[in-house]
Coordinates of N, CA and C in Angstrom, one line a residue:
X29 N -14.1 -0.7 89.4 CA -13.0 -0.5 88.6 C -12.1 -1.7 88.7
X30 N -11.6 -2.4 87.5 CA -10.7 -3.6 87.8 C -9.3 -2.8 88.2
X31 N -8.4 -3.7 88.5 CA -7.0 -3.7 88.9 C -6.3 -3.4 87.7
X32 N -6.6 -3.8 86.7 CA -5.6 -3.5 85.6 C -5.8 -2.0 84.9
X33 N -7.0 -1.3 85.1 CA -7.3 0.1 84.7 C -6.8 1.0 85.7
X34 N -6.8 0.6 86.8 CA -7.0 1.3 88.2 C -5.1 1.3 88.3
X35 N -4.4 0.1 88.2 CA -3.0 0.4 87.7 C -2.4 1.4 86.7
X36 N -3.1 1.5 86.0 CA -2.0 2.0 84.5 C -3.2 3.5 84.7
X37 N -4.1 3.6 85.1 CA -4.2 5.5 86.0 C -3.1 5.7 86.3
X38 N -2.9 4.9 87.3 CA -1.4 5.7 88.7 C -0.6 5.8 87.9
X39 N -0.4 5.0 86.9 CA 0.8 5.0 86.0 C 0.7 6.4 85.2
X40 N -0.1 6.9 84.9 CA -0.4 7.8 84.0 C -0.5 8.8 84.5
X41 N -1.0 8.9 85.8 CA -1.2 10.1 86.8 C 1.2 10.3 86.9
X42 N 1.2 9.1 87.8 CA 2.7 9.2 87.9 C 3.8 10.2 87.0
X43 N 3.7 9.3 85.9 CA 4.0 10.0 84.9 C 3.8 11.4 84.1
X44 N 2.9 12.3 84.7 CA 2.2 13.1 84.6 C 2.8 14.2 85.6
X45 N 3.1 13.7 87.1 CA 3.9 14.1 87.8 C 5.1 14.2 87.6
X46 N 5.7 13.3 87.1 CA 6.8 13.4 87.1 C 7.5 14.7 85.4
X47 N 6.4 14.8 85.1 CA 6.8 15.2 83.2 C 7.1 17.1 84.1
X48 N 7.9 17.6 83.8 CA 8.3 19.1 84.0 C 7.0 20.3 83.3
X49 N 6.9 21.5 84.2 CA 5.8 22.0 83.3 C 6.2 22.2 82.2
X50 N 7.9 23.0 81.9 CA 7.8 23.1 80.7 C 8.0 22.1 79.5
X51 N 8.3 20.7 79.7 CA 7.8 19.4 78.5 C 6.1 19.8 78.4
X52 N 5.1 19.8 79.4 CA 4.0 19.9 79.7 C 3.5 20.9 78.8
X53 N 3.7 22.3 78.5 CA 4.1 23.4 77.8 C 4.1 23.0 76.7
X54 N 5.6 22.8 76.1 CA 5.9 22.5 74.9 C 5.1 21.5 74.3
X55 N 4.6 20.2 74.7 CA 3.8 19.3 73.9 C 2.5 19.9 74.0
X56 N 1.8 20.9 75.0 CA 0.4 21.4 75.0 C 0.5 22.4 73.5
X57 N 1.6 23.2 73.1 CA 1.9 24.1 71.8 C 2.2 23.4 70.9
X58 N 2.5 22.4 71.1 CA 2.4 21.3 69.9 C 1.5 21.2 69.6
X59 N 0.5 20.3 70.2 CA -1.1 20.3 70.1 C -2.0 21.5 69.6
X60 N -1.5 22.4 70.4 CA -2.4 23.9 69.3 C -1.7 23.8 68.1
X61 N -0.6 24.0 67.4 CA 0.0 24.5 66.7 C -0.7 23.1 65.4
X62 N -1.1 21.7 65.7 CA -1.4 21.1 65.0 C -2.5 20.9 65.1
X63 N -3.6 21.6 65.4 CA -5.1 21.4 65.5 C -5.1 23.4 64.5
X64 N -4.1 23.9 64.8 CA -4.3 25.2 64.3 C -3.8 24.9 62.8
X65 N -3.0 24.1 62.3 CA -2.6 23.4 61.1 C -3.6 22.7 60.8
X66 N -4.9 21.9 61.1 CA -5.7 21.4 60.9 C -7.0 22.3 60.4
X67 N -7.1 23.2 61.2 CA -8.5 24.2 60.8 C -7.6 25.3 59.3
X68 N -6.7 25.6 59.5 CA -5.7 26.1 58.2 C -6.1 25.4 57.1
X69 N -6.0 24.0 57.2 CA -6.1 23.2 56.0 C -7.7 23.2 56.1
X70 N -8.3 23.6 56.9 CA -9.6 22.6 56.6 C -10.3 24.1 56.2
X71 N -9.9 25.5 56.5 CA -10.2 26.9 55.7 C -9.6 26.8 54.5
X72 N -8.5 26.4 54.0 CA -7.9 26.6 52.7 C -9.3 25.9 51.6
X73 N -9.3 24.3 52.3 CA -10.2 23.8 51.8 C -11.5 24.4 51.3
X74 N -12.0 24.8 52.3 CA -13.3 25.8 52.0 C -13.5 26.9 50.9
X75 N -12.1 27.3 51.2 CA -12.0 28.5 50.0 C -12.0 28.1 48.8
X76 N -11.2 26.8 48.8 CA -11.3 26.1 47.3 C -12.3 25.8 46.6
X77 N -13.1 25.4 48.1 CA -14.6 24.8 47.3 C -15.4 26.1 47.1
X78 N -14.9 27.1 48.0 CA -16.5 28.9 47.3 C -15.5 29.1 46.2
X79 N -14.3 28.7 45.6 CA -14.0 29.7 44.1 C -14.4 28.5 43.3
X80 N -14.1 27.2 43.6 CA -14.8 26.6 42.7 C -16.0 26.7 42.1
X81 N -17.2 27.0 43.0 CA -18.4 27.1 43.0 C -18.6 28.5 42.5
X82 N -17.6 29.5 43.1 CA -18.0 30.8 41.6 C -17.5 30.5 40.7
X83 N -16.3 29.6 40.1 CA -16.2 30.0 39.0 C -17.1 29.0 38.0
X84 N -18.0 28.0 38.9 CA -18.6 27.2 37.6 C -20.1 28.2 37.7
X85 N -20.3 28.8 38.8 CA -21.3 30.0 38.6 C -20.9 30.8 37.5
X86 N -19.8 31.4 37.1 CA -19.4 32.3 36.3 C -19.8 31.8 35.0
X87 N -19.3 30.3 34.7 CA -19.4 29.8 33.9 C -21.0 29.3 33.5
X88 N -21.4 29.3 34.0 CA -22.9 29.0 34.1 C -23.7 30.2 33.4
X89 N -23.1 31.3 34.3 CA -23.7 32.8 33.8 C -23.3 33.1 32.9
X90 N -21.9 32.9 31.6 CA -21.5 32.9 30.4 C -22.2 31.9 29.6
X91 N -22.9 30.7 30.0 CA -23.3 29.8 28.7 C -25.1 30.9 28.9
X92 N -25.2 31.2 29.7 CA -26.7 31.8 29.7 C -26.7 32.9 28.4
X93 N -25.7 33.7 29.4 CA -25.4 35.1 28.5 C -25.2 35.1 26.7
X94 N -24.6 33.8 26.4 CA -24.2 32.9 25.0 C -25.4 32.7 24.4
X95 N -25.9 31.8 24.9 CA -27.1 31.6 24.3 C -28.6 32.7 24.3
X96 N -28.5 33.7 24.9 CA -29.2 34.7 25.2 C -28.8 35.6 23.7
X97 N -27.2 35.9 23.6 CA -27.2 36.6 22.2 C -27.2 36.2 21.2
X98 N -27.1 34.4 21.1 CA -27.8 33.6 20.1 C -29.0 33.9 19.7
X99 N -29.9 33.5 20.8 CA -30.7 33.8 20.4 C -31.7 35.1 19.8
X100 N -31.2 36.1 20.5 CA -31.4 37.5 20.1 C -31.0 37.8 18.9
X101 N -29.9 37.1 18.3 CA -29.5 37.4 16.6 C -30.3 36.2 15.8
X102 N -30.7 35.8 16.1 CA -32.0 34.7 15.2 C -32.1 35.5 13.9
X103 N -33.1 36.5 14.5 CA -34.1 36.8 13.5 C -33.0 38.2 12.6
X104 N -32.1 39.2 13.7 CA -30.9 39.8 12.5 C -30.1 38.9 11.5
X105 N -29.8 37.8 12.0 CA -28.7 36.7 11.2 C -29.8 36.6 9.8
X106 N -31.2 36.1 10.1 CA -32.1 35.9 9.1 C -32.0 37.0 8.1
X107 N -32.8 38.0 8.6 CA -32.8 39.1 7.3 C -31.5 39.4 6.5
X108 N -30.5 39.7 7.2 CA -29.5 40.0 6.7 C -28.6 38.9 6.2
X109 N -29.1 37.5 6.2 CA -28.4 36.6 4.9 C -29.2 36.6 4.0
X110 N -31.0 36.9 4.3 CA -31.8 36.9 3.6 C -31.1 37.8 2.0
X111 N -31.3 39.2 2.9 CA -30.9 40.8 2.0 C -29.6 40.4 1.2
X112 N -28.7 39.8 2.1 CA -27.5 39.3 1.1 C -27.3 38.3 -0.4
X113 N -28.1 37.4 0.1 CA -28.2 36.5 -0.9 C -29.3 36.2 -1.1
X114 N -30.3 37.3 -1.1 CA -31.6 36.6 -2.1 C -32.6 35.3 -1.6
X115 N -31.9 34.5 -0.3 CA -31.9 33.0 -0.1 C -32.9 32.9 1.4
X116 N -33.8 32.1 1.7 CA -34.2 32.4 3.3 C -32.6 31.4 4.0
X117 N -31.9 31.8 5.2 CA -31.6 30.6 5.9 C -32.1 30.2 6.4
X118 N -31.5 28.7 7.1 CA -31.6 28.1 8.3 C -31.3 27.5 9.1
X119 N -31.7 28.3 9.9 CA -30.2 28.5 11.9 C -31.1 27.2 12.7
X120 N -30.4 26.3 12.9 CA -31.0 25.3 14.0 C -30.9 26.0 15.6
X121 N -31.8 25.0 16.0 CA -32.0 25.5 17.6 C -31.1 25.5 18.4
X122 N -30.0 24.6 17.9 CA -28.9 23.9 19.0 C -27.5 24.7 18.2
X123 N -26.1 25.1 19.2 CA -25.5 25.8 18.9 C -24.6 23.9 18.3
X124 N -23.1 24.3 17.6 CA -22.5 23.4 17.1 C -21.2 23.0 18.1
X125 N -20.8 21.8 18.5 CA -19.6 21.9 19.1 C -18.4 22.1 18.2
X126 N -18.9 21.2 16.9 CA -17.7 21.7 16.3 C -17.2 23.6 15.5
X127 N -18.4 24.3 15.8 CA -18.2 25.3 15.5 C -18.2 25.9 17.1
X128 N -17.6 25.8 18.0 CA -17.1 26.2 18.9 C -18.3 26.6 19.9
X129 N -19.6 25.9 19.5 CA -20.5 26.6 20.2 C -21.3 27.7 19.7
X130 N -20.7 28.3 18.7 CA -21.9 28.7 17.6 C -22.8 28.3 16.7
X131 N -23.6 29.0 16.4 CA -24.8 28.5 15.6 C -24.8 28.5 14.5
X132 N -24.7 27.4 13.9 CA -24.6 27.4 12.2 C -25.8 28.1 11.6
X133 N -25.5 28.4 10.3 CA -26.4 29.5 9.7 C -26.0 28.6 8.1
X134 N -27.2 28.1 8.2 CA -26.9 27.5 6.6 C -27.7 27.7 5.8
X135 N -27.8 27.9 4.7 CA -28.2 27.9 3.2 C -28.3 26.4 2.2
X136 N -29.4 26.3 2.4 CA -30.0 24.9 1.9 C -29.2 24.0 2.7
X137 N -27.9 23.2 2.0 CA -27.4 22.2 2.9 C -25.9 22.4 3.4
X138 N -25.4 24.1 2.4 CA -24.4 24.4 3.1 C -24.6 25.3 4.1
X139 N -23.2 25.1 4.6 CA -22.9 26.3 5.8 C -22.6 27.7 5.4
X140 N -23.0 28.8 5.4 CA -22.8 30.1 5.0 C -22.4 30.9 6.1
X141 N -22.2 30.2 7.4 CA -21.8 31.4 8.6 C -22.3 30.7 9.9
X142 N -21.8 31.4 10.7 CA -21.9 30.8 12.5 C -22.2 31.8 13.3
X143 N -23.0 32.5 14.0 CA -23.8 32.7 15.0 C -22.9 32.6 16.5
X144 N -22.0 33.9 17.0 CA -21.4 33.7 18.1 C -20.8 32.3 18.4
X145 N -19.6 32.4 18.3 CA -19.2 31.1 18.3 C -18.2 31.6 19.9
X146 N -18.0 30.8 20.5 CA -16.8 31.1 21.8 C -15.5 31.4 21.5
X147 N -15.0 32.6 21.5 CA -14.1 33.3 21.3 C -12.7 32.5 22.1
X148 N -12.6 31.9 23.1 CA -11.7 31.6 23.7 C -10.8 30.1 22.8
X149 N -12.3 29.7 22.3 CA -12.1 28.6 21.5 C -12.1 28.4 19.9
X150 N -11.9 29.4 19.4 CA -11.5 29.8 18.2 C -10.1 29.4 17.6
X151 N -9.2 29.3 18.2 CA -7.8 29.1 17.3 C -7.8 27.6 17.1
X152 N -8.6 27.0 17.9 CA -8.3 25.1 17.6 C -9.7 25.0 16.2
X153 N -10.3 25.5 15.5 CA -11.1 25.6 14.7 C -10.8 26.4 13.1
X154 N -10.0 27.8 13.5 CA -9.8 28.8 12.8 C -9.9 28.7 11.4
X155 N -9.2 27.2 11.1 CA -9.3 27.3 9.5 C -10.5 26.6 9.1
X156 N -11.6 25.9 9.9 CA -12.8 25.4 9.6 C -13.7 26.5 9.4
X157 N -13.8 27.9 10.4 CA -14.3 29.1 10.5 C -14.4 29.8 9.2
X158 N -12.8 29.9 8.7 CA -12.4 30.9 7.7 C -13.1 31.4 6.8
X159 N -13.7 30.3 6.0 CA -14.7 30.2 4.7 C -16.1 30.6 5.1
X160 N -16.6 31.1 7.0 CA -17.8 31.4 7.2 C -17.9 32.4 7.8
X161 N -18.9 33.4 7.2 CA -19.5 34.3 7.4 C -19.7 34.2 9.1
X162 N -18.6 35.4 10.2 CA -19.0 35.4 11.7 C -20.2 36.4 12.4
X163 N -21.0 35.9 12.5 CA -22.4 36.8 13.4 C -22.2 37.3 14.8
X164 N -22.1 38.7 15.1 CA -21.7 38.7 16.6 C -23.2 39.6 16.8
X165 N -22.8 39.7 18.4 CA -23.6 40.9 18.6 C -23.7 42.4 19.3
X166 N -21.9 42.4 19.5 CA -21.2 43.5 19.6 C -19.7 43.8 19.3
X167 N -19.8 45.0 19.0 CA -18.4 45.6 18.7 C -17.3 44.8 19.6
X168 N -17.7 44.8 20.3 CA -16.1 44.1 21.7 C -16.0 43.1 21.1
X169 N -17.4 42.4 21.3 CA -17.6 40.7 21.1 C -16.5 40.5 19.3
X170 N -16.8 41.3 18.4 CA -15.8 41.0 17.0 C -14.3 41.2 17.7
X171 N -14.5 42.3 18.1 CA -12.4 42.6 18.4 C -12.1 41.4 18.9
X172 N -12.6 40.3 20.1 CA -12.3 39.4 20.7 C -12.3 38.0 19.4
X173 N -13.0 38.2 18.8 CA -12.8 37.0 17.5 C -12.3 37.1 16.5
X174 N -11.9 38.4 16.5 CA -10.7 38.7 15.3 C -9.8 38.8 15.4
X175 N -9.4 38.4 17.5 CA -8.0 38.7 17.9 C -7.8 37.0 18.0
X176 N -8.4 35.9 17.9 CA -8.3 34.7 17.9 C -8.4 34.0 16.5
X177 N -9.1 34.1 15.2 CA -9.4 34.2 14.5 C -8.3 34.5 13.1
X178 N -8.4 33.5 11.9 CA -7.2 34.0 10.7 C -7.6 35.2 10.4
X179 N -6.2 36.1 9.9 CA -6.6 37.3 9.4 C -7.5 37.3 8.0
X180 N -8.2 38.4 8.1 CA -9.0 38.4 7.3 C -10.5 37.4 7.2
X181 N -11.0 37.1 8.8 CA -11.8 36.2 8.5 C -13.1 37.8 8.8
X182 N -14.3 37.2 7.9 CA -15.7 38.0 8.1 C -16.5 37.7 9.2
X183 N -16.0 39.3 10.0 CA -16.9 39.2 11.0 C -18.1 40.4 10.9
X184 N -19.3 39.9 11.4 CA -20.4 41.0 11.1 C -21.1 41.5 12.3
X185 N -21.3 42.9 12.5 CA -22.0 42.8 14.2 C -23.3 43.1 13.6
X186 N -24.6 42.6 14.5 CA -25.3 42.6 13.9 C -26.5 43.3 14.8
X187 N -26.4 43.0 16.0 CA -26.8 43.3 17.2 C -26.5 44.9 18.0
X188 N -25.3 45.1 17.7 CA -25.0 46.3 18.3 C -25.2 47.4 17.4
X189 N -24.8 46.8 16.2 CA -24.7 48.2 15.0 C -25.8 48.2 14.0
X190 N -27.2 48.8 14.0 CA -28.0 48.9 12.9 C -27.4 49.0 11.6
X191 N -26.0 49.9 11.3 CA -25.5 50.0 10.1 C -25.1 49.0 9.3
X192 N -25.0 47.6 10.4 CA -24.3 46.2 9.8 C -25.0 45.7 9.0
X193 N -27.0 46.4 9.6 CA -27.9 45.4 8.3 C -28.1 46.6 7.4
X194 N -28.0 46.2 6.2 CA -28.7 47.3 5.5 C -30.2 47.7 5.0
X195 N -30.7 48.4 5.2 CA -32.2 47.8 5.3 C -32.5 47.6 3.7
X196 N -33.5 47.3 3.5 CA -33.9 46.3 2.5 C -34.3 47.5 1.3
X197 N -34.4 47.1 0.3 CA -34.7 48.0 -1.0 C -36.2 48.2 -0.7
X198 N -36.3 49.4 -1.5 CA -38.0 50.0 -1.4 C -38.9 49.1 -2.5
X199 N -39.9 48.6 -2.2 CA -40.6 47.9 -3.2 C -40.8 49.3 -4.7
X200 N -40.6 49.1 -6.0 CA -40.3 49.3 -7.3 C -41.7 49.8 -7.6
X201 N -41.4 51.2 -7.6 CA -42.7 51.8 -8.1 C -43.2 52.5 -7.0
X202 N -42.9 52.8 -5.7 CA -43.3 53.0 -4.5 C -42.4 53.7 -3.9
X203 N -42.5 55.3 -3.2 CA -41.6 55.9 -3.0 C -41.7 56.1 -1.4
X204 N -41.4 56.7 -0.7 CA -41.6 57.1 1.0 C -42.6 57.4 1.5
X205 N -43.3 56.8 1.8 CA -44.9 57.4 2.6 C -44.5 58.0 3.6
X206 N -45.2 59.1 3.6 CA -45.1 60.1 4.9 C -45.7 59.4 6.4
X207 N -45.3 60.0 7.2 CA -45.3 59.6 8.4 C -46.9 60.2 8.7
X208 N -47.7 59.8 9.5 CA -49.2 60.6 9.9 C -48.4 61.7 11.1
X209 N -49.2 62.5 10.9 CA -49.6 63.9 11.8 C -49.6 63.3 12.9
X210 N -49.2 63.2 13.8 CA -49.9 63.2 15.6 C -50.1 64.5 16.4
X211 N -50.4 65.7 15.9 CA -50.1 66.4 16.8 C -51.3 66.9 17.7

């Protein structure tokens, strides 16, 4: 050990001795109380980062759930613009950002209606909407776009309520065939 380390020990030791228990005390609860302020901050942290992480889980599990009832109203959205206007449409694969994430529903090259559009994001759009036919695929799902939505805009459920499509006229000249016997 050199002289210059082996000094400034004694020194440290000295001073060590000389410091009262209770300074000794008081700066040792300092020390906790700031390593206990350190794991505090470094838990707060943690928690920030698991709600973070649920809520872009959450979010994640709402674009699934979106595009799951998109998809699912495909082929209702079809018939029943079909039944309505005589016309086939056609719903592209991809939803619209400008229509809030719903799926346009057009008729040759216009737009006749949107396909679940994001209800939260409806009032920055509302008067682009107004003029189109809304596709949902439940009762709740309309109340929540009619509570964002101008009055009086058409919303249709199509998914929850069989009564929304109407079923289609009987081919002319052809009346109810009986159901076969199973018994």
């Amino acid at each position: 050990m050199t002289g210059g380390a082996g000094a400034r020990r004694a020194a440290d030791q000295r001073r060590f001795m000389e410091e009262s228990f209770k300074e000794r005390m008081a700066r040792w609860k300092q020390e906790q109380e700031q390593e206990q302020e350190q794991e505090q901050e470094q838990e707060r942290r943690r928690q920030e980062e698991r709600k973070r992480a649920r809520a872009l889980g959450r979010h994640q599990a709402a674009i699934h759930e979106l595009l799951e009832r998109q998809a699912a109203l495909e082929e209702p959205v079809f018939h029943f613009v079909r039944r309505e206007t005589g016309k086939d449409p056609f719903l592209p694969d991809e939803s619209a950002p400008e229509l809030v994430m719903g799926v346009p529903v057009y008729l040759g090259l216009t737009r006749y209606g949107v396909v679940c559009p994001v209800a939260s994001r409806i009032t920055a759009v509302r008067d682009r909407l107004a003029a189109l036919m809304v596709c949902v695929a439940s009762e709740k799902e309309r109340r929540r776009i009619a509570a964002q939505a101008r009055p009086g805009q058409r919303i249709e459920v199509l998914y929850g309520s069989p009564a929304a499509a109407p079923s289609p006229p009987l081919p002319t000249g052809q009346g109810i065939l009986p159901l076969p016997d199973v018994s």
